[in-house]
Amino acid sequence: LCGNISYIRHEVKQPGPDTAMPSQPASRPAHPVALVGAGPGGADLLTLRALRLIEAADVVIHDRLVAPDILALARPGTHLVAAGKEGFGPSNPQEAINALITGHARTGARVVRLKGGDPVLFGRLDEEIAALEAADIAYEIVPGVTAASAAAAAIGQSLTSRGRNSGLRLLTGHDMQGFADHDWRALSRPGEVAALYMAKRAARYVQGRLMMHGASPDTPVTLVENAARPDERILATTLADWPAALTDAALSGPALTFLGLAPRAARAEIPNVIQELA
Ligand code: SAH
């Protein structure tokens, strides 16, 4: 069934079925580290490849956002390590995570590094890949369903639409310097659609930038909290009302913010939509 699936394995050196590799040092780990997307919510949005890797893993190093029902798919005895940034104290938590991954991989264990959503988006993947390369450890990347996809599904909208927006921006509200800077002029144009990650605290800042660049105060802004989870909630508001609506809603879970996209009208009647009637 899966014989014709092709994907890049970033191998340091991998012996094929008919290749004897006597020169391979014994200390080199036999298994590539799998950098796996867990998707936005429950186990039913995992890929089959992610499932197989989790089931076969000796060690799963997971983000705080990964749901318990996904971790429950690991075999009994699998070493589950929570690598949420908080757990590591203030001094360079990413280095501690990198050391955890390379340390386990060096023992020859099957290591799965499990990240929320898709690991290729806002997941510090490059830092972990650089650490693996520096340690001469092979890896593979397994994509996942990103929060923007799950949030679009929740509001019943397409992320692109003929005649509305021919492209989509995926942006972060925060970067290492604080609130992230973006092309505000382009984002302010009518019809632009952007998916903002990690933007709950950036609402007032982004609102100010967009208004300054001429965006309409009526531009729809939609937040989806806990997308694809049982406690999913939708907050439909406008650019003008966004910060106040956010304060009122007191969202506590992870939230994806859409600029330029409102829930499909029929969705506005479902109970988890908090409608802002300005
Ligand atoms: N790699 C992840 C994103 C990591 S950044 C992905 O592809 O989805 C973390 C941010 O993702 C959160 O601050 C939030 O903006 C968003 N996010 C992650 N899971 C989410 C969910 N279930 N619902 C809404 N937003 C989510």
PDB file of C-alpha atoms and ligand atoms in Angstrom:
ATOM      1  CA  LEU A   1       0.000   0.000   0.000  1.00  0.00           C
ATOM      2  CA  CYS A   2       2.669   2.493   0.989  1.00  0.00           C
ATOM      3  CA  GLY A   3       5.386   1.247  -1.336  1.00  0.00           C
ATOM      4  CA  ASN A   4       5.277   4.246  -3.618  1.00  0.00           C
ATOM      5  CA  ILE A   5       5.330   6.951  -0.971  1.00  0.00           C
ATOM      6  CA  SER A   6       8.481   8.985  -1.347  1.00  0.00           C
ATOM      7  CA  TYR A   7       9.848  11.496   1.090  1.00  0.00           C
ATOM      8  CA  ILE A   8      13.206  12.891   1.936  1.00  0.00           C
ATOM      9  CA  ARG A   9      15.041  11.170   4.694  1.00  0.00           C
ATOM     10  CA  HIS A  10      17.872  13.340   5.830  1.00  0.00           C
ATOM     11  CA  GLU A  11      20.242  10.542   6.420  1.00  0.00           C
ATOM     12  CA  VAL A  12      23.695  10.773   7.738  1.00  0.00           C
ATOM     13  CA  LYS A  13      24.283   7.305   6.329  1.00  0.00           C
ATOM     14  CA  GLN A  14      21.690   4.621   6.222  1.00  0.00           C
ATOM     15  CA  PRO A  15      22.558   1.076   5.236  1.00  0.00           C
ATOM     16  CA  GLY A  16      20.159  -0.211   2.603  1.00  0.00           C
ATOM     17  CA  PRO A  17      18.930  -3.809   2.636  1.00  0.00           C
ATOM     18  CA  ASP A  18      21.796  -4.963   0.425  1.00  0.00           C
ATOM     19  CA  THR A  19      24.528  -2.577   1.532  1.00  0.00           C
ATOM     20  CA  ALA A  20      26.965  -3.785   4.080  1.00  0.00           C
ATOM     21  CA  MET A  21      28.476  -0.839   5.914  1.00  0.00           C
ATOM     22  CA  PRO A  22      31.300  -2.172   8.026  1.00  0.00           C
ATOM     23  CA  SER A  23      32.829   1.281   8.296  1.00  0.00           C
ATOM     24  CA  GLN A  24      29.857   2.691  10.183  1.00  0.00           C
ATOM     25  CA  PRO A  25      30.944   3.562  13.717  1.00  0.00           C
ATOM     26  CA  ALA A  26      29.166   1.575  16.404  1.00  0.00           C
ATOM     27  CA  SER A  27      28.305   4.751  18.320  1.00  0.00           C
ATOM     28  CA  ARG A  28      26.168   6.113  15.507  1.00  0.00           C
ATOM     29  CA  PRO A  29      22.440   5.866  16.287  1.00  0.00           C
ATOM     30  CA  ALA A  30      20.586   3.344  14.145  1.00  0.00           C
ATOM     31  CA  HIS A  31      17.308   5.251  13.967  1.00  0.00           C
ATOM     32  CA  PRO A  32      16.741   8.686  12.524  1.00  0.00           C
ATOM     33  CA  VAL A  33      15.089  11.040  14.975  1.00  0.00           C
ATOM     34  CA  ALA A  34      11.509  11.661  13.846  1.00  0.00           C
ATOM     35  CA  LEU A  35      10.395  15.304  14.074  1.00  0.00           C
ATOM     36  CA  VAL A  36       6.665  14.708  14.063  1.00  0.00           C
ATOM     37  CA  GLY A  37       3.620  16.963  13.779  1.00  0.00           C
ATOM     38  CA  ALA A  38       0.926  16.018  16.310  1.00  0.00           C
ATOM     39  CA  GLY A  39      -1.748  18.182  14.709  1.00  0.00           C
ATOM     40  CA  PRO A  40      -3.876  20.739  16.545  1.00  0.00           C
ATOM     41  CA  GLY A  41      -5.971  18.527  18.788  1.00  0.00           C
ATOM     42  CA  GLY A  42      -6.974  14.951  19.301  1.00  0.00           C
ATOM     43  CA  ALA A  43      -5.484  11.755  17.971  1.00  0.00           C
ATOM     44  CA  ASP A  44      -7.894  11.553  15.025  1.00  0.00           C
ATOM     45  CA  LEU A  45      -6.029  14.386  13.300  1.00  0.00           C
ATOM     46  CA  LEU A  46      -2.694  12.578  13.426  1.00  0.00           C
ATOM     47  CA  THR A  47      -1.246  11.233  10.209  1.00  0.00           C
ATOM     48  CA  LEU A  48      -0.834   7.474   9.951  1.00  0.00           C
ATOM     49  CA  ARG A  49       2.900   7.974   9.681  1.00  0.00           C
ATOM     50  CA  ALA A  50       2.900   9.918  12.950  1.00  0.00           C
ATOM     51  CA  LEU A  51       0.840   7.168  14.583  1.00  0.00           C
ATOM     52  CA  ARG A  52       3.249   4.440  13.444  1.00  0.00           C
ATOM     53  CA  LEU A  53       6.262   6.359  14.696  1.00  0.00           C
ATOM     54  CA  ILE A  54       4.643   7.079  18.079  1.00  0.00           C
ATOM     55  CA  GLU A  55       3.690   3.409  18.459  1.00  0.00           C
ATOM     56  CA  ALA A  56       7.234   2.316  17.709  1.00  0.00           C
ATOM     57  CA  ALA A  57       8.977   4.949  19.817  1.00  0.00           C
ATOM     58  CA  ASP A  58      11.196   4.242  22.810  1.00  0.00           C
ATOM     59  CA  VAL A  59      11.250   7.920  23.751  1.00  0.00           C
ATOM     60  CA  VAL A  60       8.681  10.609  22.950  1.00  0.00           C
ATOM     61  CA  ILE A  61       9.807  14.156  23.690  1.00  0.00           C
ATOM     62  CA  HIS A  62       6.661  16.224  23.413  1.00  0.00           C
ATOM     63  CA  ASP A  63       5.475  19.815  23.581  1.00  0.00           C
ATOM     64  CA  ARG A  64       3.048  20.954  26.235  1.00  0.00           C
ATOM     65  CA  LEU A  65       0.348  21.426  23.567  1.00  0.00           C
ATOM     66  CA  VAL A  66       0.247  17.732  22.606  1.00  0.00           C
ATOM     67  CA  ALA A  67      -3.007  16.136  23.803  1.00  0.00           C
ATOM     68  CA  PRO A  68      -3.006  13.254  26.335  1.00  0.00           C
ATOM     69  CA  ASP A  69      -4.927  10.935  23.980  1.00  0.00           C
ATOM     70  CA  ILE A  70      -2.021  11.189  21.533  1.00  0.00           C
ATOM     71  CA  LEU A  71       0.564  10.398  24.191  1.00  0.00           C
ATOM     72  CA  ALA A  72      -1.597   7.440  25.219  1.00  0.00           C
ATOM     73  CA  LEU A  73      -0.847   5.847  21.822  1.00  0.00           C
ATOM     74  CA  ALA A  74       2.730   5.157  22.859  1.00  0.00           C
ATOM     75  CA  ARG A  75       3.543   1.633  24.042  1.00  0.00           C
ATOM     76  CA  PRO A  76       3.582   1.048  27.782  1.00  0.00           C
ATOM     77  CA  GLY A  77       7.146   1.610  28.874  1.00  0.00           C
ATOM     78  CA  THR A  78       7.814   4.317  26.334  1.00  0.00           C
ATOM     79  CA  HIS A  79       9.670   7.138  27.993  1.00  0.00           C
ATOM     80  CA  LEU A  80       7.455  10.252  27.712  1.00  0.00           C
ATOM     81  CA  VAL A  81       9.291  13.503  28.266  1.00  0.00           C
ATOM     82  CA  ALA A  82       7.433  16.819  28.469  1.00  0.00           C
ATOM     83  CA  ALA A  83       9.642  19.445  26.873  1.00  0.00           C
ATOM     84  CA  GLY A  84       7.409  22.461  27.318  1.00  0.00           C
ATOM     85  CA  LYS A  85       9.525  25.577  27.464  1.00  0.00           C
ATOM     86  CA  GLU A  86       8.342  26.330  31.006  1.00  0.00           C
ATOM     87  CA  GLY A  87       9.730  23.183  32.488  1.00  0.00           C
ATOM     88  CA  PHE A  88      13.312  24.115  31.797  1.00  0.00           C
ATOM     89  CA  GLY A  89      13.818  27.288  33.766  1.00  0.00           C
ATOM     90  CA  PRO A  90      14.825  30.627  32.346  1.00  0.00           C
ATOM     91  CA  SER A  91      18.243  29.783  30.896  1.00  0.00           C
ATOM     92  CA  ASN A  92      18.146  28.714  27.261  1.00  0.00           C
ATOM     93  CA  PRO A  93      15.393  26.097  27.336  1.00  0.00           C
ATOM     94  CA  GLN A  94      15.857  25.285  23.648  1.00  0.00           C
ATOM     95  CA  GLU A  95      19.417  24.109  24.296  1.00  0.00           C
ATOM     96  CA  ALA A  96      18.154  21.825  27.030  1.00  0.00           C
ATOM     97  CA  ILE A  97      15.589  20.336  24.617  1.00  0.00           C
ATOM     98  CA  ASN A  98      18.244  19.889  21.932  1.00  0.00           C
ATOM     99  CA  ALA A  99      20.475  18.082  24.419  1.00  0.00           C
ATOM    100  CA  LEU A 100      17.580  15.854  25.438  1.00  0.00           C
ATOM    101  CA  ILE A 101      16.914  14.846  21.826  1.00  0.00           C
ATOM    102  CA  THR A 102      20.527  14.192  20.871  1.00  0.00           C
ATOM    103  CA  GLY A 103      21.241  12.475  24.186  1.00  0.00           C
ATOM    104  CA  HIS A 104      18.428   9.956  23.756  1.00  0.00           C
ATOM    105  CA  ALA A 105      19.205   9.433  20.065  1.00  0.00           C
ATOM    106  CA  ARG A 106      22.833   8.594  20.868  1.00  0.00           C
ATOM    107  CA  THR A 107      21.715   5.688  23.022  1.00  0.00           C
ATOM    108  CA  GLY A 108      20.213   4.096  19.895  1.00  0.00           C
ATOM    109  CA  ALA A 109      16.625   4.644  21.091  1.00  0.00           C
ATOM    110  CA  ARG A 110      13.840   5.357  18.610  1.00  0.00           C
ATOM    111  CA  VAL A 111      13.215   9.008  19.371  1.00  0.00           C
ATOM    112  CA  VAL A 112      10.090  10.895  18.364  1.00  0.00           C
ATOM    113  CA  ARG A 113      10.127  14.643  18.856  1.00  0.00           C
ATOM    114  CA  LEU A 114       6.422  15.445  18.889  1.00  0.00           C
ATOM    115  CA  LYS A 115       5.339  19.012  18.241  1.00  0.00           C
ATOM    116  CA  GLY A 116       1.914  20.626  18.132  1.00  0.00           C
ATOM    117  CA  GLY A 117       0.398  21.240  14.706  1.00  0.00           C
ATOM    118  CA  ASP A 118       2.911  21.064  11.873  1.00  0.00           C
ATOM    119  CA  PRO A 119       6.532  21.096  13.033  1.00  0.00           C
ATOM    120  CA  VAL A 120       7.552  23.284  10.089  1.00  0.00           C
ATOM    121  CA  LEU A 121       5.534  26.255  11.386  1.00  0.00           C
ATOM    122  CA  PHE A 122       6.630  28.341  14.376  1.00  0.00           C
ATOM    123  CA  GLY A 123       8.064  25.270  16.038  1.00  0.00           C
ATOM    124  CA  ARG A 124      11.782  26.075  16.392  1.00  0.00           C
ATOM    125  CA  LEU A 125      12.415  23.188  14.063  1.00  0.00           C
ATOM    126  CA  ASP A 126      15.575  24.696  12.598  1.00  0.00           C
ATOM    127  CA  GLU A 127      17.243  24.884  16.004  1.00  0.00           C
ATOM    128  CA  GLU A 128      16.593  21.196  16.614  1.00  0.00           C
ATOM    129  CA  ILE A 129      17.707  20.195  13.124  1.00  0.00           C
ATOM    130  CA  ALA A 130      20.912  22.186  13.559  1.00  0.00           C
ATOM    131  CA  ALA A 131      21.573  20.359  16.836  1.00  0.00           C
ATOM    132  CA  LEU A 132      20.974  16.990  15.159  1.00  0.00           C
ATOM    133  CA  GLU A 133      23.264  17.868  12.260  1.00  0.00           C
ATOM    134  CA  ALA A 134      25.944  19.063  14.637  1.00  0.00           C
ATOM    135  CA  ALA A 135      25.660  15.733  16.458  1.00  0.00           C
ATOM    136  CA  ASP A 136      25.757  13.812  13.142  1.00  0.00           C
ATOM    137  CA  ILE A 137      22.338  12.279  13.806  1.00  0.00           C
ATOM    138  CA  ALA A 138      19.898  11.578  10.941  1.00  0.00           C
ATOM    139  CA  TYR A 139      16.343  12.849  11.069  1.00  0.00           C
ATOM    140  CA  GLU A 140      13.068  12.855   9.199  1.00  0.00           C
ATOM    141  CA  ILE A 141      10.226  15.373   9.314  1.00  0.00           C
ATOM    142  CA  VAL A 142       6.598  14.247   9.463  1.00  0.00           C
ATOM    143  CA  PRO A 143       4.107  17.015   8.658  1.00  0.00           C
ATOM    144  CA  GLY A 144       1.007  17.646  10.732  1.00  0.00           C
ATOM    145  CA  VAL A 145      -2.247  19.579  10.468  1.00  0.00           C
ATOM    146  CA  THR A 146      -1.452  23.162  11.378  1.00  0.00           C
ATOM    147  CA  ALA A 147      -3.647  25.322  13.634  1.00  0.00           C
ATOM    148  CA  ALA A 148      -4.651  27.587  10.734  1.00  0.00           C
ATOM    149  CA  SER A 149      -6.120  24.625   8.843  1.00  0.00           C
ATOM    150  CA  ALA A 150      -8.060  23.423  11.870  1.00  0.00           C
ATOM    151  CA  ALA A 151      -9.293  26.946  12.641  1.00  0.00           C
ATOM    152  CA  ALA A 152     -10.479  27.463   9.050  1.00  0.00           C
ATOM    153  CA  ALA A 153     -12.406  24.211   9.263  1.00  0.00           C
ATOM    154  CA  ALA A 154     -13.973  25.394  12.535  1.00  0.00           C
ATOM    155  CA  ILE A 155     -15.346  28.567  10.978  1.00  0.00           C
ATOM    156  CA  GLY A 156     -16.485  26.837   7.805  1.00  0.00           C
ATOM    157  CA  GLN A 157     -14.274  28.901   5.527  1.00  0.00           C
ATOM    158  CA  SER A 158     -11.708  28.281   2.850  1.00  0.00           C
ATOM    159  CA  LEU A 159      -8.346  29.926   3.480  1.00  0.00           C
ATOM    160  CA  THR A 160      -8.161  31.007  -0.149  1.00  0.00           C
ATOM    161  CA  SER A 161     -11.052  31.927  -2.358  1.00  0.00           C
ATOM    162  CA  ARG A 162     -11.368  32.982  -5.973  1.00  0.00           C
ATOM    163  CA  GLY A 163     -12.191  36.656  -6.105  1.00  0.00           C
ATOM    164  CA  ARG A 164     -11.423  37.216  -2.412  1.00  0.00           C
ATOM    165  CA  ASN A 165      -7.849  36.273  -1.651  1.00  0.00           C
ATOM    166  CA  SER A 166      -5.416  34.432  -3.876  1.00  0.00           C
ATOM    167  CA  GLY A 167      -2.878  34.034  -1.112  1.00  0.00           C
ATOM    168  CA  LEU A 168      -2.563  33.629   2.619  1.00  0.00           C
ATOM    169  CA  ARG A 169      -0.021  34.897   5.113  1.00  0.00           C
ATOM    170  CA  LEU A 170       1.013  32.832   8.098  1.00  0.00           C
ATOM    171  CA  LEU A 171       2.390  35.221  10.703  1.00  0.00           C
ATOM    172  CA  THR A 172       3.494  35.210  14.293  1.00  0.00           C
ATOM    173  CA  GLY A 173       2.367  37.845  16.765  1.00  0.00           C
ATOM    174  CA  HIS A 174       5.627  37.513  18.659  1.00  0.00           C
ATOM    175  CA  ASP A 175       9.241  37.051  17.744  1.00  0.00           C
ATOM    176  CA  MET A 176      12.448  37.211  19.736  1.00  0.00           C
ATOM    177  CA  GLN A 177      12.344  41.009  19.807  1.00  0.00           C
ATOM    178  CA  GLY A 178       8.757  41.179  21.138  1.00  0.00           C
ATOM    179  CA  PHE A 179       5.769  41.984  18.947  1.00  0.00           C
ATOM    180  CA  ALA A 180       6.684  40.900  15.431  1.00  0.00           C
ATOM    181  CA  ASP A 181       6.964  43.405  12.596  1.00  0.00           C
ATOM    182  CA  HIS A 182       5.195  42.655   9.328  1.00  0.00           C
ATOM    183  CA  ASP A 183       4.315  44.284   6.013  1.00  0.00           C
ATOM    184  CA  TRP A 184       1.469  46.307   7.535  1.00  0.00           C
ATOM    185  CA  ARG A 185       0.724  48.181   4.332  1.00  0.00           C
ATOM    186  CA  ALA A 186       0.116  44.947   2.430  1.00  0.00           C
ATOM    187  CA  LEU A 187      -1.859  43.457   5.312  1.00  0.00           C
ATOM    188  CA  SER A 188      -4.128  46.516   5.394  1.00  0.00           C
ATOM    189  CA  ARG A 189      -5.370  46.048   1.834  1.00  0.00           C
ATOM    190  CA  PRO A 190      -9.001  44.951   1.472  1.00  0.00           C
ATOM    191  CA  GLY A 191      -9.354  41.206   0.927  1.00  0.00           C
ATOM    192  CA  GLU A 192      -6.039  40.270   2.568  1.00  0.00           C
ATOM    193  CA  VAL A 193      -6.237  37.164   4.727  1.00  0.00           C
ATOM    194  CA  ALA A 194      -3.676  36.359   7.402  1.00  0.00           C
ATOM    195  CA  ALA A 195      -3.480  33.651  10.021  1.00  0.00           C
ATOM    196  CA  LEU A 196      -1.778  34.946  13.157  1.00  0.00           C
ATOM    197  CA  TYR A 197      -0.177  32.477  15.541  1.00  0.00           C
ATOM    198  CA  MET A 198       0.720  33.438  19.109  1.00  0.00           C
ATOM    199  CA  ALA A 199      -1.119  36.727  18.711  1.00  0.00           C
ATOM    200  CA  LYS A 200      -3.441  36.966  21.713  1.00  0.00           C
ATOM    201  CA  ARG A 201      -1.278  39.528  23.457  1.00  0.00           C
ATOM    202  CA  ALA A 202      -0.427  41.371  20.239  1.00  0.00           C
ATOM    203  CA  ALA A 203      -4.028  42.399  19.453  1.00  0.00           C
ATOM    204  CA  ARG A 204      -3.725  46.052  20.378  1.00  0.00           C
ATOM    205  CA  TYR A 205      -0.357  46.404  18.683  1.00  0.00           C
ATOM    206  CA  VAL A 206      -1.482  44.779  15.425  1.00  0.00           C
ATOM    207  CA  GLN A 207      -4.737  46.739  15.480  1.00  0.00           C
ATOM    208  CA  GLY A 208      -2.787  50.000  15.799  1.00  0.00           C
ATOM    209  CA  ARG A 209      -0.413  49.134  12.957  1.00  0.00           C
ATOM    210  CA  LEU A 210      -3.226  48.147  10.600  1.00  0.00           C
ATOM    211  CA  MET A 211      -5.371  51.187  11.361  1.00  0.00           C
ATOM    212  CA  MET A 212      -2.337  53.414  10.854  1.00  0.00           C
ATOM    213  CA  HIS A 213      -1.905  51.888   7.397  1.00  0.00           C
ATOM    214  CA  GLY A 214      -5.510  52.480   6.435  1.00  0.00           C
ATOM    215  CA  ALA A 215      -7.186  49.147   7.143  1.00  0.00           C
ATOM    216  CA  SER A 216     -10.970  49.386   7.492  1.00  0.00           C
ATOM    217  CA  PRO A 217     -12.200  49.232  11.116  1.00  0.00           C
ATOM    218  CA  ASP A 218     -14.842  46.776   9.854  1.00  0.00           C
ATOM    219  CA  THR A 219     -12.240  44.251   8.721  1.00  0.00           C
ATOM    220  CA  PRO A 220     -13.340  40.913  10.171  1.00  0.00           C
ATOM    221  CA  VAL A 221     -11.144  39.406  12.862  1.00  0.00           C
ATOM    222  CA  THR A 222     -11.901  35.882  14.023  1.00  0.00           C
ATOM    223  CA  LEU A 223     -10.230  33.957  16.812  1.00  0.00           C
ATOM    224  CA  VAL A 224     -10.503  30.209  17.169  1.00  0.00           C
ATOM    225  CA  GLU A 225      -9.483  28.987  20.602  1.00  0.00           C
ATOM    226  CA  ASN A 226      -8.637  25.286  21.048  1.00  0.00           C
ATOM    227  CA  ALA A 227      -9.300  24.532  17.384  1.00  0.00           C
ATOM    228  CA  ALA A 228     -10.169  20.868  16.736  1.00  0.00           C
ATOM    229  CA  ARG A 229     -10.562  20.180  20.458  1.00  0.00           C
ATOM    230  CA  PRO A 230     -13.735  19.531  22.459  1.00  0.00           C
ATOM    231  CA  ASP A 231     -13.504  22.968  24.090  1.00  0.00           C
ATOM    232  CA  GLU A 232     -13.160  24.839  20.780  1.00  0.00           C
ATOM    233  CA  ARG A 233     -14.534  28.394  20.834  1.00  0.00           C
ATOM    234  CA  ILE A 234     -14.893  31.000  18.129  1.00  0.00           C
ATOM    235  CA  LEU A 235     -14.748  34.729  18.712  1.00  0.00           C
ATOM    236  CA  ALA A 236     -16.006  36.748  15.749  1.00  0.00           C
ATOM    237  CA  THR A 237     -15.216  40.453  15.910  1.00  0.00           C
ATOM    238  CA  THR A 238     -13.838  43.350  13.855  1.00  0.00           C
ATOM    239  CA  LEU A 239     -10.544  45.167  13.737  1.00  0.00           C
ATOM    240  CA  ALA A 240     -12.106  48.072  15.684  1.00  0.00           C
ATOM    241  CA  ASP A 241     -13.453  45.878  18.496  1.00  0.00           C
ATOM    242  CA  TRP A 242     -10.760  43.212  18.582  1.00  0.00           C
ATOM    243  CA  PRO A 243      -8.824  44.106  21.792  1.00  0.00           C
ATOM    244  CA  ALA A 244     -11.986  44.779  23.817  1.00  0.00           C
ATOM    245  CA  ALA A 245     -13.678  41.609  22.556  1.00  0.00           C
ATOM    246  CA  LEU A 246     -10.603  39.633  23.494  1.00  0.00           C
ATOM    247  CA  THR A 247     -10.591  41.036  27.017  1.00  0.00           C
ATOM    248  CA  ASP A 248     -14.284  40.191  27.426  1.00  0.00           C
ATOM    249  CA  ALA A 249     -13.902  36.667  26.097  1.00  0.00           C
ATOM    250  CA  ALA A 250     -10.982  35.866  28.448  1.00  0.00           C
ATOM    251  CA  LEU A 251      -9.648  33.069  26.255  1.00  0.00           C
ATOM    252  CA  SER A 252      -7.298  30.788  28.152  1.00  0.00           C
ATOM    253  CA  GLY A 253      -6.306  28.189  25.541  1.00  0.00           C
ATOM    254  CA  PRO A 254      -4.154  28.509  22.415  1.00  0.00           C
ATOM    255  CA  ALA A 255      -5.880  30.653  19.810  1.00  0.00           C
ATOM    256  CA  LEU A 256      -5.440  31.253  16.113  1.00  0.00           C
ATOM    257  CA  THR A 257      -6.416  34.712  14.863  1.00  0.00           C
ATOM    258  CA  PHE A 258      -7.638  35.343  11.334  1.00  0.00           C
ATOM    259  CA  LEU A 259      -7.425  38.809   9.863  1.00  0.00           C
ATOM    260  CA  GLY A 260      -9.818  39.392   6.977  1.00  0.00           C
ATOM    261  CA  LEU A 261     -11.888  36.267   7.532  1.00  0.00           C
ATOM    262  CA  ALA A 262     -15.253  35.931   9.305  1.00  0.00           C
ATOM    263  CA  PRO A 263     -17.048  32.695  10.166  1.00  0.00           C
ATOM    264  CA  ARG A 264     -19.408  31.576   7.443  1.00  0.00           C
ATOM    265  CA  ALA A 265     -22.817  33.059   8.274  1.00  0.00           C
ATOM    266  CA  ALA A 266     -24.395  29.719   9.134  1.00  0.00           C
ATOM    267  CA  ARG A 267     -21.633  29.103  11.659  1.00  0.00           C
ATOM    268  CA  ALA A 268     -22.443  32.267  13.552  1.00  0.00           C
ATOM    269  CA  GLU A 269     -25.476  30.511  15.017  1.00  0.00           C
ATOM    270  CA  ILE A 270     -23.679  27.582  16.546  1.00  0.00           C
ATOM    271  CA  PRO A 271     -23.387  27.847  20.331  1.00  0.00           C
ATOM    272  CA  ASN A 272     -19.623  28.107  20.638  1.00  0.00           C
ATOM    273  CA  VAL A 273     -19.511  31.303  18.612  1.00  0.00           C
ATOM    274  CA  ILE A 274     -19.205  34.407  20.705  1.00  0.00           C
ATOM    275  CA  GLN A 275     -20.673  37.003  18.359  1.00  0.00           C
ATOM    276  CA  GLU A 276     -19.617  40.585  18.733  1.00  0.00           C
ATOM    277  CA  LEU A 277     -22.517  42.717  17.597  1.00  0.00           C
ATOM    278  CA  ALA A 278     -20.952  46.121  17.264  1.00  0.00           C
TER     279      ALA A 278
HETATM  280  N1  SAH B   1       3.431  24.288  14.921  1.00  0.00           N
HETATM  281  C1  SAH B   1       2.151  24.764  15.405  1.00  0.00           C
HETATM  282  C2  SAH B   1       2.211  26.191  15.881  1.00  0.00           C
HETATM  283  C3  SAH B   1       3.089  26.396  17.098  1.00  0.00           C
HETATM  284  S1  SAH B   1       3.038  28.050  17.695  1.00  0.00           S
HETATM  285  C4  SAH B   1       1.095  24.581  14.294  1.00  0.00           C
HETATM  286  O1  SAH B   1       1.472  24.266  13.163  1.00  0.00           O
HETATM  287  O2  SAH B   1      -0.099  24.750  14.569  1.00  0.00           O
HETATM  288  C5  SAH B   1       1.755  27.946  18.912  1.00  0.00           C
HETATM  289  C6  SAH B   1       0.539  28.716  18.451  1.00  0.00           C
HETATM  290  O3  SAH B   1      -0.200  27.933  17.535  1.00  0.00           O
HETATM  291  C7  SAH B   1      -0.438  29.085  19.525  1.00  0.00           C
HETATM  292  O4  SAH B   1      -0.050  30.258  20.205  1.00  0.00           O
HETATM  293  C8  SAH B   1      -1.700  29.284  18.728  1.00  0.00           C
HETATM  294  O5  SAH B   1      -1.683  30.535  18.077  1.00  0.00           O
HETATM  295  C9  SAH B   1      -1.562  28.209  17.664  1.00  0.00           C
HETATM  296  N2  SAH B   1      -2.262  26.966  18.009  1.00  0.00           N
HETATM  297  C10 SAH B   1      -1.719  25.762  18.241  1.00  0.00           C
HETATM  298  N3  SAH B   1      -2.672  24.831  18.476  1.00  0.00           N
HETATM  299  C11 SAH B   1      -3.855  25.482  18.382  1.00  0.00           C
HETATM  300  C12 SAH B   1      -5.224  25.073  18.514  1.00  0.00           C
HETATM  301  N4  SAH B   1      -5.571  23.810  18.779  1.00  0.00           N
HETATM  302  N5  SAH B   1      -6.177  26.023  18.347  1.00  0.00           N
HETATM  303  C13 SAH B   1      -5.858  27.293  18.065  1.00  0.00           C
HETATM  304  N6  SAH B   1      -4.586  27.731  17.939  1.00  0.00           N
HETATM  305  C14 SAH B   1      -3.598  26.839  18.095  1.00  0.00           C
END
